[in-house]
Coordinates of C-alpha atoms in Angstrom, one line a residue:
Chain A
X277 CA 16.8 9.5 -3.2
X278 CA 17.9 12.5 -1.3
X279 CA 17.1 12.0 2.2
X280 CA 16.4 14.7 4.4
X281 CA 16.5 13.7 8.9
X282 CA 15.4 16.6 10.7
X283 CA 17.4 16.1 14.5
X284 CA 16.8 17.8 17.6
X285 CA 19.7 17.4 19.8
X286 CA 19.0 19.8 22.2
X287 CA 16.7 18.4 24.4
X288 CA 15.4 15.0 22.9
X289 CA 13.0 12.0 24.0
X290 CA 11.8 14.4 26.9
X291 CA 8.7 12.4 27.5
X292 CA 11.4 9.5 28.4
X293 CA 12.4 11.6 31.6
X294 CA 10.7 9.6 33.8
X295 CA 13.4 6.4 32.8
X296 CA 16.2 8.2 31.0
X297 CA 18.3 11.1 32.5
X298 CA 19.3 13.7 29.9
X299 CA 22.4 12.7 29.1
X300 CA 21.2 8.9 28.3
X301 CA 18.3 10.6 26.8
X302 CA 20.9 12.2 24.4
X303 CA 23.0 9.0 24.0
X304 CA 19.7 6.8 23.1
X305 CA 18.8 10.1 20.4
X306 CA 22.2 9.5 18.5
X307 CA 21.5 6.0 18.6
X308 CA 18.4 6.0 16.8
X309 CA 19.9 8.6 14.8
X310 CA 22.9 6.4 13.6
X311 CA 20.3 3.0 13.3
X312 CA 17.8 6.1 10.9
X313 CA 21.1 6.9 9.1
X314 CA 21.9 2.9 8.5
X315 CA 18.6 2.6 7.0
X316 CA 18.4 5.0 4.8
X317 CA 21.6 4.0 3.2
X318 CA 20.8 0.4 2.7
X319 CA 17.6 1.4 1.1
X320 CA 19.7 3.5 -1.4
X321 CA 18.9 6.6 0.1
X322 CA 21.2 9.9 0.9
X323 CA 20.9 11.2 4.1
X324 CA 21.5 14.3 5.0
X325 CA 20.7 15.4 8.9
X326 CA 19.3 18.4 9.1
X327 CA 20.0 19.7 12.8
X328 CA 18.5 22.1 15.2
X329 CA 22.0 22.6 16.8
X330 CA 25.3 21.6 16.1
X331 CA 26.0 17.5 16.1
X332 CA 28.1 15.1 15.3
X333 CA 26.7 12.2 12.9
X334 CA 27.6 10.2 10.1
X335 CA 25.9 12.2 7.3
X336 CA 26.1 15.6 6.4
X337 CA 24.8 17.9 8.9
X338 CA 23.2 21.2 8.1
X339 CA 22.3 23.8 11.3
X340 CA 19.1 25.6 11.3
X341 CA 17.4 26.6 14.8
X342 CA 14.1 27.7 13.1
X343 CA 11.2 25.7 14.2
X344 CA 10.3 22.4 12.2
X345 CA 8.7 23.1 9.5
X346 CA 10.0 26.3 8.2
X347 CA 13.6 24.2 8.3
X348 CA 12.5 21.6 6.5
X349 CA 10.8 23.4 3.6
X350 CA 14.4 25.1 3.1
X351 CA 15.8 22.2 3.0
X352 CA 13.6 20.7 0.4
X353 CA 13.9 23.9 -1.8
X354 CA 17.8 24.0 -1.8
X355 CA 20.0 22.3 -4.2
X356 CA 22.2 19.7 -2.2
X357 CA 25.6 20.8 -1.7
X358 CA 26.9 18.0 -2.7
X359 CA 25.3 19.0 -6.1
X360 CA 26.6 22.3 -7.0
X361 CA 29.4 20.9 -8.5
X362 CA 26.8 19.1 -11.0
X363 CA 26.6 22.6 -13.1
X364 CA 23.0 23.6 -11.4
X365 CA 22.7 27.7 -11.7
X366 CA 23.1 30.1 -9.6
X367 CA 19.9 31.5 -10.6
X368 CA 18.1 28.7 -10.5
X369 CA 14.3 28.5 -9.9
X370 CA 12.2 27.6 -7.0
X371 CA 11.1 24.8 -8.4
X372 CA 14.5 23.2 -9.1
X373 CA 14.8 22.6 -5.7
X374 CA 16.5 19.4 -4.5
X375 CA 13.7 17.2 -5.4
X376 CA 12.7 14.4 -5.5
X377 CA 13.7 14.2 -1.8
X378 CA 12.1 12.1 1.6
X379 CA 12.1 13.2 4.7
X380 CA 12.1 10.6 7.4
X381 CA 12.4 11.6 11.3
X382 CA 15.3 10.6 13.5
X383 CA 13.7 8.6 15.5
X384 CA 12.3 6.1 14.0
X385 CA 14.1 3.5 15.6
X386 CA 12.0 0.3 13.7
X387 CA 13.0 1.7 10.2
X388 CA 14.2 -1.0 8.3
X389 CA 15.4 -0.8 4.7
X390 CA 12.7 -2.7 3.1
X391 CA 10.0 0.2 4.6
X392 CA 12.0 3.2 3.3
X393 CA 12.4 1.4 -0.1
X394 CA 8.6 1.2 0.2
X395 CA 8.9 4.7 0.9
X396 CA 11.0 5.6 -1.8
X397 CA 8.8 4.0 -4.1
X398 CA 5.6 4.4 -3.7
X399 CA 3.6 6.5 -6.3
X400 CA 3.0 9.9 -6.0
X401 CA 3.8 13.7 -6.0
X402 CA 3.8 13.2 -2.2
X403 CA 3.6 10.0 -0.4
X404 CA 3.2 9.8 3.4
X405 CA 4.2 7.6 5.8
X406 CA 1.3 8.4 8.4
X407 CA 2.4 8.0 12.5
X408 CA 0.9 7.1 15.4
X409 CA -2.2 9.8 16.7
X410 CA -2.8 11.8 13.2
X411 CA 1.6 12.3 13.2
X412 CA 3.6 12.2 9.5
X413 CA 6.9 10.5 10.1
X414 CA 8.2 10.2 6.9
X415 CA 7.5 11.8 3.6
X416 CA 8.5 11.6 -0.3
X417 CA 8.0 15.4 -2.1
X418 CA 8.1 15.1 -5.9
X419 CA 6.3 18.9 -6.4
X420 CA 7.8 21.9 -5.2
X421 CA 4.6 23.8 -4.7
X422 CA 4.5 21.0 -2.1
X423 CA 4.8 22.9 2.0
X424 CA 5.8 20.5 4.9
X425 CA 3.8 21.7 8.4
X426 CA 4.3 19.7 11.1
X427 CA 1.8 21.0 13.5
X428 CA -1.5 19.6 14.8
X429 CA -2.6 16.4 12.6
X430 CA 0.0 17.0 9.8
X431 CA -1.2 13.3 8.6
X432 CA -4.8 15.2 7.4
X433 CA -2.9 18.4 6.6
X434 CA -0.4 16.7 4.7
X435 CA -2.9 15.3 2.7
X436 CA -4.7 18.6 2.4
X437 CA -1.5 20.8 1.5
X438 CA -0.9 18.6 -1.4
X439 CA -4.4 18.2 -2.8
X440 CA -4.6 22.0 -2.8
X441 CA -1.5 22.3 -5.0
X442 CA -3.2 19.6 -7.3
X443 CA -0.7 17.3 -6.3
X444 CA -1.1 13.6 -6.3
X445 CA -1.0 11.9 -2.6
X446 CA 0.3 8.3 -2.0
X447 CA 0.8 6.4 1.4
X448 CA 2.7 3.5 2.5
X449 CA 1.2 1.5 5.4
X450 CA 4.1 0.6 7.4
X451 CA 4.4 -0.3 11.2
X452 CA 7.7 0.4 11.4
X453 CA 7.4 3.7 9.6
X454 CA 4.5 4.8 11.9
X455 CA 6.5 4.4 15.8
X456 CA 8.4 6.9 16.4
X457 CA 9.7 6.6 19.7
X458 CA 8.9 9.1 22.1
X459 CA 7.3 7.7 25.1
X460 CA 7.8 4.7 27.5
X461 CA 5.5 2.4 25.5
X462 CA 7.6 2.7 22.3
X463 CA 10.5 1.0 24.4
X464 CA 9.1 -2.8 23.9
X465 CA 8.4 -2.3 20.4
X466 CA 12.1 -1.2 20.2
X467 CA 12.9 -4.1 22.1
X468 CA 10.7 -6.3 20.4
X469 CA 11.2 -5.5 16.6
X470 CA 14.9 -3.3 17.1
X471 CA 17.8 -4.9 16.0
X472 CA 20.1 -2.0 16.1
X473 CA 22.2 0.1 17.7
X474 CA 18.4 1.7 20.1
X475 CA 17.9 -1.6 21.0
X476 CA 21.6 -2.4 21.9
X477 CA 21.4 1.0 23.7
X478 CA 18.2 0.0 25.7
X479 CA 19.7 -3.3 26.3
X480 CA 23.3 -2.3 27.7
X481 CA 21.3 0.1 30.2
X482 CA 19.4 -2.5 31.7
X483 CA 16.4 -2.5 29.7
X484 CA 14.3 -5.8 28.9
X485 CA 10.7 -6.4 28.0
X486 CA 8.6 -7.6 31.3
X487 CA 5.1 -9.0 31.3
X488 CA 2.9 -7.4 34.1
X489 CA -0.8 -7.9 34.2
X490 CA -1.0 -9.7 30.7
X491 CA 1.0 -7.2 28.8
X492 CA 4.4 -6.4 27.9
X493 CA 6.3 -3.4 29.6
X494 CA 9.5 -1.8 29.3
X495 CA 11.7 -2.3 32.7
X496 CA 14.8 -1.1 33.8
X497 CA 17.2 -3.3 35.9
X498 CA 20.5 -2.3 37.3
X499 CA 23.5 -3.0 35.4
X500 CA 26.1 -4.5 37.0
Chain B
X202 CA -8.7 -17.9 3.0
X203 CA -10.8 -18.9 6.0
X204 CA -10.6 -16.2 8.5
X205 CA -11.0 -16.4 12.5
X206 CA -12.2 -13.2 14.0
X207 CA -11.9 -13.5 17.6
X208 CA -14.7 -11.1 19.4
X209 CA -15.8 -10.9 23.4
X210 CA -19.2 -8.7 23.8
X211 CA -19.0 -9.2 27.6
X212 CA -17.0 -6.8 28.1
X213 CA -15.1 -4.3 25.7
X214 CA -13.1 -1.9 25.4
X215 CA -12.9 -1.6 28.9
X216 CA -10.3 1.2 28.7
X217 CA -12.4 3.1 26.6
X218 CA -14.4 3.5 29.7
X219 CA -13.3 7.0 30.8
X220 CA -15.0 8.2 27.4
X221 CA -17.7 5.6 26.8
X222 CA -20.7 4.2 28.7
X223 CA -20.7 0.2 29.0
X224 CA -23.5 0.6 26.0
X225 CA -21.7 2.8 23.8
X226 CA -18.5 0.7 24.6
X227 CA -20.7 -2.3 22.8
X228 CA -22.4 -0.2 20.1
X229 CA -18.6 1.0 19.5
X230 CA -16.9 -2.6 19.4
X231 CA -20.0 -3.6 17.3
X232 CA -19.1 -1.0 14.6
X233 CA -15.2 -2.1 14.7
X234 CA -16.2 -6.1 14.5
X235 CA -18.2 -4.9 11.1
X236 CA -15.5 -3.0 9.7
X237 CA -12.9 -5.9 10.2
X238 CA -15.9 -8.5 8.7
X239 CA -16.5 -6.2 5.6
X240 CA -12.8 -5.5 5.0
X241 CA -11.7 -9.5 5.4
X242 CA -14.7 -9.8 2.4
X243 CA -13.3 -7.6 0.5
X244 CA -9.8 -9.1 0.6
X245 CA -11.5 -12.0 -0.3
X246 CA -11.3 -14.1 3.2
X247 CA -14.6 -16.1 4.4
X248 CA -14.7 -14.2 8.1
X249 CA -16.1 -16.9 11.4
X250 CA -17.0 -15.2 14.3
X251 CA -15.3 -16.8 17.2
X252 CA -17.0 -14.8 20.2
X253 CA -16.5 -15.0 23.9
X254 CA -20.5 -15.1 24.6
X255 CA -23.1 -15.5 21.9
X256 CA -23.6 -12.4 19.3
X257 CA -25.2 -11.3 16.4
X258 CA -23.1 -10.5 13.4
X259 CA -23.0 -10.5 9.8
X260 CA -21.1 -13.7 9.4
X261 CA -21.3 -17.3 11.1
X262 CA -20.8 -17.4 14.8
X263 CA -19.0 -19.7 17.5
X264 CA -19.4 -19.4 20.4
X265 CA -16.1 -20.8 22.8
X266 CA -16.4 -19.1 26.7
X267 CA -13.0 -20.2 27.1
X268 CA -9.7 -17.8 26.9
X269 CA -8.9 -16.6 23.9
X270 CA -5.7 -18.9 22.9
X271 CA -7.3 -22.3 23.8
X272 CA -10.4 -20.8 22.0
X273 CA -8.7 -20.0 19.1
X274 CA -6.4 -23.1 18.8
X275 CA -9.6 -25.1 18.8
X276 CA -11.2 -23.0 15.9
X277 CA -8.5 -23.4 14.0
X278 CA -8.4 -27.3 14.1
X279 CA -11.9 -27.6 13.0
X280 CA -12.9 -28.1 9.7
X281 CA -15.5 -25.0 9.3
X282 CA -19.0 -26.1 9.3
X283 CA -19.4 -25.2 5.4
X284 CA -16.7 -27.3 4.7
X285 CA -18.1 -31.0 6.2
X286 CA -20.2 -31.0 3.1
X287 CA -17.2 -31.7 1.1
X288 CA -16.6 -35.8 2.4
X289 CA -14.5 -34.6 5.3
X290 CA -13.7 -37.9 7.6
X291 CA -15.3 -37.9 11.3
X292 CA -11.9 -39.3 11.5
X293 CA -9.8 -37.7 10.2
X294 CA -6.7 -36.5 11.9
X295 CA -5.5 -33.2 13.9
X296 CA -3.4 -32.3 10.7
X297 CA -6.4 -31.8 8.7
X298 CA -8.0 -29.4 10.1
X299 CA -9.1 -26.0 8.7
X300 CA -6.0 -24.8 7.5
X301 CA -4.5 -22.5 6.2
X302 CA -6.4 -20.0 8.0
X303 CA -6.2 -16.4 9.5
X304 CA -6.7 -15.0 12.7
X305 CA -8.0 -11.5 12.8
X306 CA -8.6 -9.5 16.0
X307 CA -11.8 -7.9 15.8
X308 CA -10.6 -3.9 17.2
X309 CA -8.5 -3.5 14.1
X310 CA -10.4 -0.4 13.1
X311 CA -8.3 0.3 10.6
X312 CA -7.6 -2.7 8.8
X313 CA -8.2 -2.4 4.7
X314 CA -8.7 -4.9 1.8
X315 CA -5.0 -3.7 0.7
X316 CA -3.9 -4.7 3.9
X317 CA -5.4 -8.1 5.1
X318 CA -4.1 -8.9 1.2
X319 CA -0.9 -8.3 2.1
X320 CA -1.6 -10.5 4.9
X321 CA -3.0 -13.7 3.5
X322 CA -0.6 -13.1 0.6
X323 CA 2.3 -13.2 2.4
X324 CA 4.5 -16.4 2.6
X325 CA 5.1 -18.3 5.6
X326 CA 3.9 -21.5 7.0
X327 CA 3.1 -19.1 9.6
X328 CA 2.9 -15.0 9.1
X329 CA 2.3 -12.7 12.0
X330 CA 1.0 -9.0 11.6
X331 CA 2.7 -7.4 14.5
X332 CA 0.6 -5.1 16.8
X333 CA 1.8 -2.0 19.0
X334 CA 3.4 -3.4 22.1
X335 CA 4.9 -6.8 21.1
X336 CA 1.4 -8.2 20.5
X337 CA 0.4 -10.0 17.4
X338 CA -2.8 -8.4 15.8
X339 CA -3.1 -11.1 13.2
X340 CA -2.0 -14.4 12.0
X341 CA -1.9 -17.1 8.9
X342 CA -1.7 -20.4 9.9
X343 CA -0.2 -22.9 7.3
X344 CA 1.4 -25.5 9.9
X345 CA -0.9 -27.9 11.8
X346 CA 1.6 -28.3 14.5
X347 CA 1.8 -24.5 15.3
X348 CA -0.3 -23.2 18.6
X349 CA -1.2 -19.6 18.9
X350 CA -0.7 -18.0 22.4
X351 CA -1.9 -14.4 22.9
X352 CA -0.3 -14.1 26.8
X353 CA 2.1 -11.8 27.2
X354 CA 4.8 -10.9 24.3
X355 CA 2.9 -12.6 21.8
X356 CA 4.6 -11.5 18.9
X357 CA 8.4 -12.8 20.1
X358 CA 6.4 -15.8 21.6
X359 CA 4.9 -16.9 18.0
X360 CA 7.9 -16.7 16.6
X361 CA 9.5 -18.8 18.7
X362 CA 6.8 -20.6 18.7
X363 CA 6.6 -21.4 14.8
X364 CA 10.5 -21.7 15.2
X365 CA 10.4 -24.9 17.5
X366 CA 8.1 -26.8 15.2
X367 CA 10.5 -25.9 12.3
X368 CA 7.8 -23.5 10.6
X369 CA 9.0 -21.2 8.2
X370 CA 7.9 -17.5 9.7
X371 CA 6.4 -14.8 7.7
X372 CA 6.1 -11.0 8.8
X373 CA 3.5 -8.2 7.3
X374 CA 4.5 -4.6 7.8
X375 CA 1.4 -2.2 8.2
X376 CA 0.3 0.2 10.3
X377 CA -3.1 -0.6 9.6
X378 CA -2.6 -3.7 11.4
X379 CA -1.0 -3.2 14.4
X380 CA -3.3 -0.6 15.2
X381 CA -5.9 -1.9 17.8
X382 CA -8.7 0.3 19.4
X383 CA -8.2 -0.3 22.8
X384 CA -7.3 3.4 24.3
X385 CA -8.5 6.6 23.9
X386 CA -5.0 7.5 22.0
X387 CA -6.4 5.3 19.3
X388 CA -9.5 7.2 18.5
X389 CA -7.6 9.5 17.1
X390 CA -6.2 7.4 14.7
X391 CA -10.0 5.9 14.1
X392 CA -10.9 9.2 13.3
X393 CA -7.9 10.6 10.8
X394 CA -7.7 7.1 9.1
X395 CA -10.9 5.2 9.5
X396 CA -13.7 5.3 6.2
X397 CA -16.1 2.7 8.1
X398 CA -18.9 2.0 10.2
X399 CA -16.4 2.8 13.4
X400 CA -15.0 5.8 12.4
X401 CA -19.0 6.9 11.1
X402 CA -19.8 5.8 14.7
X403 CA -17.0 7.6 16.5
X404 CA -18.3 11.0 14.8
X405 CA -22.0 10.5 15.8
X406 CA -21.3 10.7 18.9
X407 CA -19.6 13.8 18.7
X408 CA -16.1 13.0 18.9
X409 CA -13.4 14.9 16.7
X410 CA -9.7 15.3 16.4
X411 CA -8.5 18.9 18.0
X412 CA -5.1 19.9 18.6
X413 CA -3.8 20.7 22.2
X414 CA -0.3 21.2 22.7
X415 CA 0.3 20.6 19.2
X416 CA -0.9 17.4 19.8
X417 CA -3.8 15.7 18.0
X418 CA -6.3 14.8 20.3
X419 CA -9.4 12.9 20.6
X420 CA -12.5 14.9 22.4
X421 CA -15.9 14.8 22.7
X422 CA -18.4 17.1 22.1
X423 CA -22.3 17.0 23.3
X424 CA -24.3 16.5 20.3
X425 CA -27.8 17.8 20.3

């Protein structure tokens, strides 16, 4: 399965200012990133990082500053380029496209490869993995009539889009598909259920899961 | 599979309390503890009430005023009252009990047949659904020796608690699970994902999801 992880590296996590400065908030990205990447491979996926500025990662990285959604629909409608060389046309139709393909966000740091071959597998002309708050953070696209939009409550829309095109919608209940890690919360369930290089990242900068009033928090402790 | 649903009327939602009177707070939890009770049916479990104060709900009722993990570890070692029909011993020992069993939290709005299958399905002596935040949102119980404990990190904490009495440990991925209503961030899940009696009450009173920011959100409108 062609894998498709839209990255922002710009100006990442920023609801994490209030515990991360930017430059940790960049470090912490790429390591979600690289545990996304990890994932994805062992589920027998090929990523390819789709990039809102340039960046360094361990996948092929394709550049494109437009917002979201418009990016990622490009994306889906292009042929790989690691395909070309497979005889596809020049001239080939929309709907060749580069499908089947997922696309599964950067940072969801509790991906393991048993939810993205879930994912990969579930039936359907478009299966969703539905986030936290009404969110999509990962998708399979089988139909090329099939348009990505990101905004609002792109779970419903999602759902919506592909109806209208008379395409068939499955969804794969996952937790750790649905937290992507954006907020302070997230950090214990990072700690808690992370075993990769984000939770080695949160760990290293002093991080560590503290019980106040009868429920876990994230809390930062000076390193040595 | 028998199947502990743990419930306190006193009091809940208590953080729903910026959007919902104390009586709507009740009506609300009402309509979630249905929801859980109709979907544990449907996956085939035999729900018990376990509530904090005495209740009326569609299934048989205990009522334990003590905290929730003594509470619970007591339900658990009891043979259920439709069960002492069937030549059980007055003395018969702690390793009897009424296992295997399943502990359900009552606020999981969004739990499904499909899911809770999953759950009871799942191998394990014990089998923990995680919940957002390093809590566990439900539990099967195959090992008489094994003690639940809800305080704190009570996901890493049943782990290691099945761990120490050598109990083989089971985990179910699903969003549907670790999704309990406790904030007003989860109504908006409630509303995308729910199909029940919670979701059917959430929109009666005139709440909807609307976008602000880009983000979904959950408001409330005056109904007439």
């Amino acid at each position: 399965m062609r894998v498709v992880v839209p990255f922002d590296p710009t100006e990442p996590n920023t609801r994490l200012s209030s515990v991360l400065s930017p430059d940790e908030r960049r470090e912490f990205a790429d390591a979600m990133l690289d545990d996304v990447l990890d994932a994805v491979r062992a589920a027998g996926g090929s990523p390819e990082v789709l990039a809102s500025a340039p960046v360094d990662a361990d996948a092929p990285v394709t550049v494109d500053a437009r917002p979201l959604s418009a990016a990622v629909n490009d994306a889906l409608a292009e042929v790989p380029v690691s395909d070309t060389s497979k005889g596809s046309s020049d001239e080939r139709s929309e709907s060749d496209g580069g499908l089947p393909a997922a696309v599964v966000m950067a940072d969801l740091a509790l991906a393991t490869p048993d939810a993205l071959t879930r994912l990969f597998d579930a039936a359907g002309d478009v299966v969703v993995a539905p986030g936290r708050g009404g969110g999509t953070n990962a998708l399979v696209v089988r139909d090329p009539a099939f348009r990505v939009d990101y905004h609002g409550v792109s779970y419903r829309d999602h759902v919506a889009a592909a109806e209208a095109v008379e395409a068939s919608v499955g969804t794969v209940d996952s937790f750790r598909l649905a937290v992507d890690v954006d907020e302070r919360a997230d950090l214990v369930d990072v700690l808690v259920h992370g075993d990769g290089a984000a939770a080695a990242w949160l760990r290293d900068a002093g991080f560590r899961v503290a019980v106040q009033g009868g429920r876990p928090v994230a809390v930062r402790e000076p390193n040595d």
